[in-house]
Short mmCIF file of C-alpha atoms in Angstrom, two decimals:
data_model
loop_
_atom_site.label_atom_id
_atom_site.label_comp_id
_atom_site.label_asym_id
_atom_site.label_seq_id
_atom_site.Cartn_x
_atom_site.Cartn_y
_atom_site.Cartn_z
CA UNK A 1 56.98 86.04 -207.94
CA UNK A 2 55.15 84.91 -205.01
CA UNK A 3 56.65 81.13 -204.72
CA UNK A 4 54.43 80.21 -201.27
CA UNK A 5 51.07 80.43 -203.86
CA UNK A 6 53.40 78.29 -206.75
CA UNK A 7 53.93 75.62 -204.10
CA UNK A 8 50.33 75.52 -202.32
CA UNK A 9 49.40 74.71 -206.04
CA UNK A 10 51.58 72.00 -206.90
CA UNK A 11 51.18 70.38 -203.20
CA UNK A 12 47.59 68.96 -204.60
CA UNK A 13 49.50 66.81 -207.08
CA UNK A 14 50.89 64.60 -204.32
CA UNK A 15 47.32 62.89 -204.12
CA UNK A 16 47.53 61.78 -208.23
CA UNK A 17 51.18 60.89 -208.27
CA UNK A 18 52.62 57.77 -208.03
CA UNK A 19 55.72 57.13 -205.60
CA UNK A 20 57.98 58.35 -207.73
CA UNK A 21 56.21 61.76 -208.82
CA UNK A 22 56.30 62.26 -205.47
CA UNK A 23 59.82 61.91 -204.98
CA UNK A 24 59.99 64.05 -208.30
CA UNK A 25 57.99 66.44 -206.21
CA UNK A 26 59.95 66.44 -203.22
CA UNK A 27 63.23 66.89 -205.51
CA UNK A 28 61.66 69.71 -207.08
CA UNK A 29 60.93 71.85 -204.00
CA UNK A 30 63.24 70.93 -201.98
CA UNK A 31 66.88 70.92 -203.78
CA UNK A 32 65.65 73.15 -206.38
CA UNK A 33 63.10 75.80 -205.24
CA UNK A 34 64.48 76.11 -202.19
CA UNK A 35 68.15 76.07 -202.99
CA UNK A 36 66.69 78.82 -206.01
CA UNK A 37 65.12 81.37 -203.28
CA UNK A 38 68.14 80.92 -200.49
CA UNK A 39 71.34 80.80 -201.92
CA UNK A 40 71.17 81.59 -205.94
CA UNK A 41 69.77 84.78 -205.85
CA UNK A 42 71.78 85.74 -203.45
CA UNK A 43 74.92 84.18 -204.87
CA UNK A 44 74.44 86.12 -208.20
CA UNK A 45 72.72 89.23 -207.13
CA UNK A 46 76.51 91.07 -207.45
CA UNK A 47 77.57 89.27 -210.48
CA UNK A 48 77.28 92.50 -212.69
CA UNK A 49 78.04 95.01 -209.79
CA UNK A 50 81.80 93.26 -209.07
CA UNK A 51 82.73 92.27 -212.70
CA UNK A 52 85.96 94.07 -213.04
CA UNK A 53 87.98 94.65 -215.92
CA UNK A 54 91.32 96.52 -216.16
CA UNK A 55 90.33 99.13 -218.41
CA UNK A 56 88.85 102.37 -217.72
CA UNK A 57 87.02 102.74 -220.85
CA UNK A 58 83.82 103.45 -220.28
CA UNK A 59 80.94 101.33 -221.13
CA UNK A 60 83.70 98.00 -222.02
CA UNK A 61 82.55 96.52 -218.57
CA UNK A 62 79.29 96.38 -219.64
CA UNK A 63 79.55 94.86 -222.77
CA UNK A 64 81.64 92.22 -221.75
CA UNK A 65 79.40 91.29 -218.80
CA UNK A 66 76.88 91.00 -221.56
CA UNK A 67 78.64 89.06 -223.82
CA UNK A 68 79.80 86.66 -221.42
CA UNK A 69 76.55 86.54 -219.69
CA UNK A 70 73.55 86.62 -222.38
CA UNK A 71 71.26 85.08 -220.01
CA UNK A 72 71.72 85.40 -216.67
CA UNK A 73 71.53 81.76 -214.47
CA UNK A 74 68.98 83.00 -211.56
CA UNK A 75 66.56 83.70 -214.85
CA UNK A 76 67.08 80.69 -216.92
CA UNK A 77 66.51 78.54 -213.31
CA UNK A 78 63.47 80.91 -212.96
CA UNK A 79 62.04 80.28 -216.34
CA UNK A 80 62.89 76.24 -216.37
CA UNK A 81 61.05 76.01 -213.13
CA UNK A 82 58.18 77.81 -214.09
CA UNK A 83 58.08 75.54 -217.36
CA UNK A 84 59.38 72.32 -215.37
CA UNK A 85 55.88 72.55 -212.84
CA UNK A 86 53.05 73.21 -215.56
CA UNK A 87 52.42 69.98 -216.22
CA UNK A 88 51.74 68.94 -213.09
CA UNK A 89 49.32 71.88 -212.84
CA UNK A 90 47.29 70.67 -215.92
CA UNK A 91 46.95 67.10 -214.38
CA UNK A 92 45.24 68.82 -211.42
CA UNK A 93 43.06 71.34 -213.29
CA UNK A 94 42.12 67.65 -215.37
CA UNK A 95 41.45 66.19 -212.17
CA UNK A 96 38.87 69.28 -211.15
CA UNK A 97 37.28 69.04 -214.50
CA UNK A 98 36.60 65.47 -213.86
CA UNK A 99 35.10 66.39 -210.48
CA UNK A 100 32.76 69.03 -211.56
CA UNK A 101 31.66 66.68 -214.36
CA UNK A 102 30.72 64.18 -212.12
CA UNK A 103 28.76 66.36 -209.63
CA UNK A 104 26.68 67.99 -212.70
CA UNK A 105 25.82 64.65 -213.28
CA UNK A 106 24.65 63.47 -210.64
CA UNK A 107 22.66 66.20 -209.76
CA UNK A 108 20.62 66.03 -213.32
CA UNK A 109 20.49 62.16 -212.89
CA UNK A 110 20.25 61.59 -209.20
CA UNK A 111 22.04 60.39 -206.39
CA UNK A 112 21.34 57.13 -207.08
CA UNK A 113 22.23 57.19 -210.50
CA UNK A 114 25.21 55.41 -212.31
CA UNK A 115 28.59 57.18 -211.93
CA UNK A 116 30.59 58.67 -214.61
CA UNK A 117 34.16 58.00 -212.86
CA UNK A 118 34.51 55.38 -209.66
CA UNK A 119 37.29 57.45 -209.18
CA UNK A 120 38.44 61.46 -210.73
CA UNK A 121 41.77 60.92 -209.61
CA UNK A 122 42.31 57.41 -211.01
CA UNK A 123 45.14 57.71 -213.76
CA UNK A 124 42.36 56.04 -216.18
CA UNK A 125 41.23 57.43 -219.83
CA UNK A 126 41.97 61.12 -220.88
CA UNK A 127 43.92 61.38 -217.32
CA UNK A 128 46.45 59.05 -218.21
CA UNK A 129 47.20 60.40 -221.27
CA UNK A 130 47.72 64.08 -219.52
CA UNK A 131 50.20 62.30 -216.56
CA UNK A 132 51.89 60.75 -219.54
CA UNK A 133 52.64 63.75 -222.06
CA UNK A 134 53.09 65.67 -218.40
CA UNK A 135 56.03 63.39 -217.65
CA UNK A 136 57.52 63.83 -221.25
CA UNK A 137 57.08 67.33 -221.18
CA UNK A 138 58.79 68.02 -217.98
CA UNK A 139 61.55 65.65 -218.97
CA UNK A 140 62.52 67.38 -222.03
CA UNK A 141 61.89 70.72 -220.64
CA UNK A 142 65.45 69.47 -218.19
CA UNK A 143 66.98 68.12 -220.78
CA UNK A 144 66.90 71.45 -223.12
CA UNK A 145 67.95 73.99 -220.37
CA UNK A 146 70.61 71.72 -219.53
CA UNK A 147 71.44 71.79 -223.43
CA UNK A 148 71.19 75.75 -223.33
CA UNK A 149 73.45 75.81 -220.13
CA UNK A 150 75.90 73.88 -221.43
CA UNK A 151 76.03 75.97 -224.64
CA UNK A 152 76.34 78.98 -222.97
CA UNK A 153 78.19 78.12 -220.35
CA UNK A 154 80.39 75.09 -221.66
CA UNK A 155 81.10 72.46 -219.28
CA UNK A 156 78.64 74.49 -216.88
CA UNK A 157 81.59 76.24 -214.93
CA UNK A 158 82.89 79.81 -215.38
CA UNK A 159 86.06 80.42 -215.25
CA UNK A 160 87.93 83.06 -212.91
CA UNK A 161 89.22 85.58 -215.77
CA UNK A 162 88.07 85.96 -218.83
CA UNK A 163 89.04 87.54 -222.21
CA UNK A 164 87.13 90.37 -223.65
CA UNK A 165 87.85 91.99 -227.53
CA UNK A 166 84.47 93.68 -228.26
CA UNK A 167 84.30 97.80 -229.11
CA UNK A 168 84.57 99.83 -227.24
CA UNK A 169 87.43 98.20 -225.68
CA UNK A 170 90.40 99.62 -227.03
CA UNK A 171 92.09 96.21 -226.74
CA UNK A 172 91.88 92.63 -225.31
CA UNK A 173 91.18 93.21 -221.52
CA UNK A 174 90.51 90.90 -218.62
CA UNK A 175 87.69 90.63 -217.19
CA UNK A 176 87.57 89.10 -213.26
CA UNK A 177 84.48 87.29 -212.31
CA UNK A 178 82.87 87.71 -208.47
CA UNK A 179 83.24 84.38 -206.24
CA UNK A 180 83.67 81.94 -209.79
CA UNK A 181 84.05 79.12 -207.20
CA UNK A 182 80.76 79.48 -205.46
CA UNK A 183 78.96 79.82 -208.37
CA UNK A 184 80.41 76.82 -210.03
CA UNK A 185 79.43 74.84 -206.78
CA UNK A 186 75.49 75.62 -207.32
CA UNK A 187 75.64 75.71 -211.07
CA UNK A 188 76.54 71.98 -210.64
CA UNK A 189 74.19 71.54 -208.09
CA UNK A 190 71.23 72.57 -209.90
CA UNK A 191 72.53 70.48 -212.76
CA UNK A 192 72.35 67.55 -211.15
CA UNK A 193 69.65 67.61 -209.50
CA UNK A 194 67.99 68.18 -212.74
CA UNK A 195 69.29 65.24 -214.51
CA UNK A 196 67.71 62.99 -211.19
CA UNK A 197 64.63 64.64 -212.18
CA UNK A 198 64.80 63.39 -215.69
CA UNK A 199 66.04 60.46 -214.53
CA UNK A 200 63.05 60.41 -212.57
CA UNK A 201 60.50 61.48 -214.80
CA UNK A 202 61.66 58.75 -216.88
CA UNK A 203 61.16 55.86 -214.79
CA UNK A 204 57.94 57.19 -213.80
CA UNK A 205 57.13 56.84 -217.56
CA UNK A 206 58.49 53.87 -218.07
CA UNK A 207 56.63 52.73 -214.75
CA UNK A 208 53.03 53.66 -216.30
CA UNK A 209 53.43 52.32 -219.82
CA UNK A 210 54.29 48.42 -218.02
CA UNK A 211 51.38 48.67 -215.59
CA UNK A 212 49.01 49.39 -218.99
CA UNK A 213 50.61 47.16 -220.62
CA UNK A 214 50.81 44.45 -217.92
CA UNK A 215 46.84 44.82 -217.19
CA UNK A 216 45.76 45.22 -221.14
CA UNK A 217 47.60 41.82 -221.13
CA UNK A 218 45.78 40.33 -218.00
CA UNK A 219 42.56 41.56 -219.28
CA UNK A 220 42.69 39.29 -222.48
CA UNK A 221 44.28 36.44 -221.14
CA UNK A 222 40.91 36.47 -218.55
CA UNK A 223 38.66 36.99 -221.55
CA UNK A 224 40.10 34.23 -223.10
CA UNK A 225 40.13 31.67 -220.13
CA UNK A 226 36.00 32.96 -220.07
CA UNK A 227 35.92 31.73 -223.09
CA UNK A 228 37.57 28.66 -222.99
CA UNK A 229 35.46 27.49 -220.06
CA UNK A 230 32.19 28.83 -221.96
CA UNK A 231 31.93 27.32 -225.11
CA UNK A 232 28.14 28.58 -225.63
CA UNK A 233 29.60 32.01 -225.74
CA UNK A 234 31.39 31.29 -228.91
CA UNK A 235 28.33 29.31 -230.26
CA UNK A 236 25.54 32.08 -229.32
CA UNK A 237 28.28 34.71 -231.29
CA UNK A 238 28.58 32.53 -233.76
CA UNK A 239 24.71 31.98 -234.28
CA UNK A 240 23.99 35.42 -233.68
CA UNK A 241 26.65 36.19 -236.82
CA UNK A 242 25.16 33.79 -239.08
CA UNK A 243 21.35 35.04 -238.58
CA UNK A 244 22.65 38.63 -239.19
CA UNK A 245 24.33 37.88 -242.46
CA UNK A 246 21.47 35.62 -243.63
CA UNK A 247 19.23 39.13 -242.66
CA UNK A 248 21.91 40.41 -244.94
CA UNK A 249 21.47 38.22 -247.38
CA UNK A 250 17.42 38.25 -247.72
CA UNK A 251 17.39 42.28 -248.19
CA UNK A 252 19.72 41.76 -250.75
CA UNK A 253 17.80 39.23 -252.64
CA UNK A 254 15.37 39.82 -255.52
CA UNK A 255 12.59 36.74 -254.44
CA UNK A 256 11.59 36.80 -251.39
CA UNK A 257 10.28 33.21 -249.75
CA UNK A 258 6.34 32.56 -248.21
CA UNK A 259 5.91 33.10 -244.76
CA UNK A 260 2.40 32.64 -245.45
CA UNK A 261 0.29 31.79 -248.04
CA UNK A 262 -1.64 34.10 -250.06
CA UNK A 263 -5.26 33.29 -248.80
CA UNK A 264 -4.78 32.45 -245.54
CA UNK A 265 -8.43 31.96 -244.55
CA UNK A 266 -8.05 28.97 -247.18
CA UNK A 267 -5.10 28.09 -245.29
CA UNK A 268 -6.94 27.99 -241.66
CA UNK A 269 -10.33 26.02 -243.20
CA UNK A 270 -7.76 23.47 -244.42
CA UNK A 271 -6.10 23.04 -241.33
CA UNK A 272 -9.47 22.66 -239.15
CA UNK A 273 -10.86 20.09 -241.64
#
């Protein structure tokens, strides 16, 4: 997988993030991607090639490799990457959809026209509700790879010898595994740098939800202080109420009252004389 295309992508995401999705960012690629392309592959690309076990019975090497090792790490990190960075891909590709809406607007309507967004990449609307569920998702993305990890691999070490019992082994053999300590230094490194990115992710979330909250609650408390100092707003409302439900309440009656009378050239010879 070409990784230098993955990152130009995600590098346009720095301009709709707040301070801590950039950090999250910054995290990502730097103490995760980078630490992925350097040292794990490298670290694990003789995992299966020097797993030794003292039998010569052919084809037991294999399938203890495979029972210890269902999933290889280098793959799971690959996959929970890949999964861990969509989101922020689908707040950019929302971002671009907002953009070419606004440009096929204006040129139907005219330069001069009212806009349809002050802003694109204002976390406002529909967009805020994609950075949201883009935060949740990436958080429990973390959370169930470290889950899966941790089941396969409990306590997320691996242990220098290991004990194998599955046919065709004629018996219980041990199995050695290449440079246990190294690995268990970037297993745990990966791990926790994912749980900062949860960590993260959630107070980012956490983050967005008060600011909404804090400027739903600012907006009513000014609507109410307009209010307060305009009284005739509440009267005009209040007029403008009661003349629509006595509207109402004429098309519902049966008898309807004289706006004029029924000969009304009788009515305008009265009136001169």
């Amino acid at each position: 997988m070409n990784w230098a295309i993955f990152e130009g992508l995600l590098s346009g995401v720095n301009k709709y993030s707040t301070a801590f999705g950039r950090i999250w960012l910054s995290l990502v690629f730097i103490f995760r991607v980078l630490v992925y392309l350097v040292t794990a592959e490298r670290v694990w690309s003789d995992d299966h090639k020097d797993f030794d076990c003292n039998t010569k019975q052919p084809g037991c090497s294999n399938v203890c490799f495979d029972e210890f090792f269902p999933v290889s790490h280098v793959r799971l990190w690959a996959l929970q990457l890949i999964l861990v960075t969509c989101p922020s891909l689908l707040v950019v590709m929302h971002v671009a959809y907002r953009e070419a809406r606004e440009k096929k607007h204006l040129e139907a309507a005219g330069e001069g026209s009212r806009r349809l967004y002050l802003d694109p990449g204002k976390k406002r609307g529909g967009l805020w509700w994609t950075y949201v569920c883009s935060l949740v998702f990436k958080a429990g993305v973390d959370a169930t790879f470290l889950y899966v990890f941790h089941s396969f691999y409990p306590k997320y070490t691996l242990p220098p010898v290991v004990k194998c019992h599955v046919a065709p082994c004629p018996n219980t053999v041990d199995c050695f595994i290449s440079k246990p300590s190294e690995k268990n230094i970037f297993t745990l490194f990966m791990v926790i740098t994912a749980a900062i990115c949860i960590l993260l992710n959630l107070v980012e979330l956490a983050y967005l939800v008060s600011k909404r909250c804090r400027e739903c609650l600012a907006a009513r408390k000014a609507q109410a202080t307009y209010v307060g100092h305009h009284p005739d707003y509440v009267t005009s409302s209040c007029k403008q109420e009661d003349l629509l439900s006595g509207d109402l309440i004429f098309l519902g009656s049966d008898t309807h009252p004289p706006l004029l009378p029924d000969h009304p050239r009788d009515h305008v010879k009265k009136t001169v004389l």
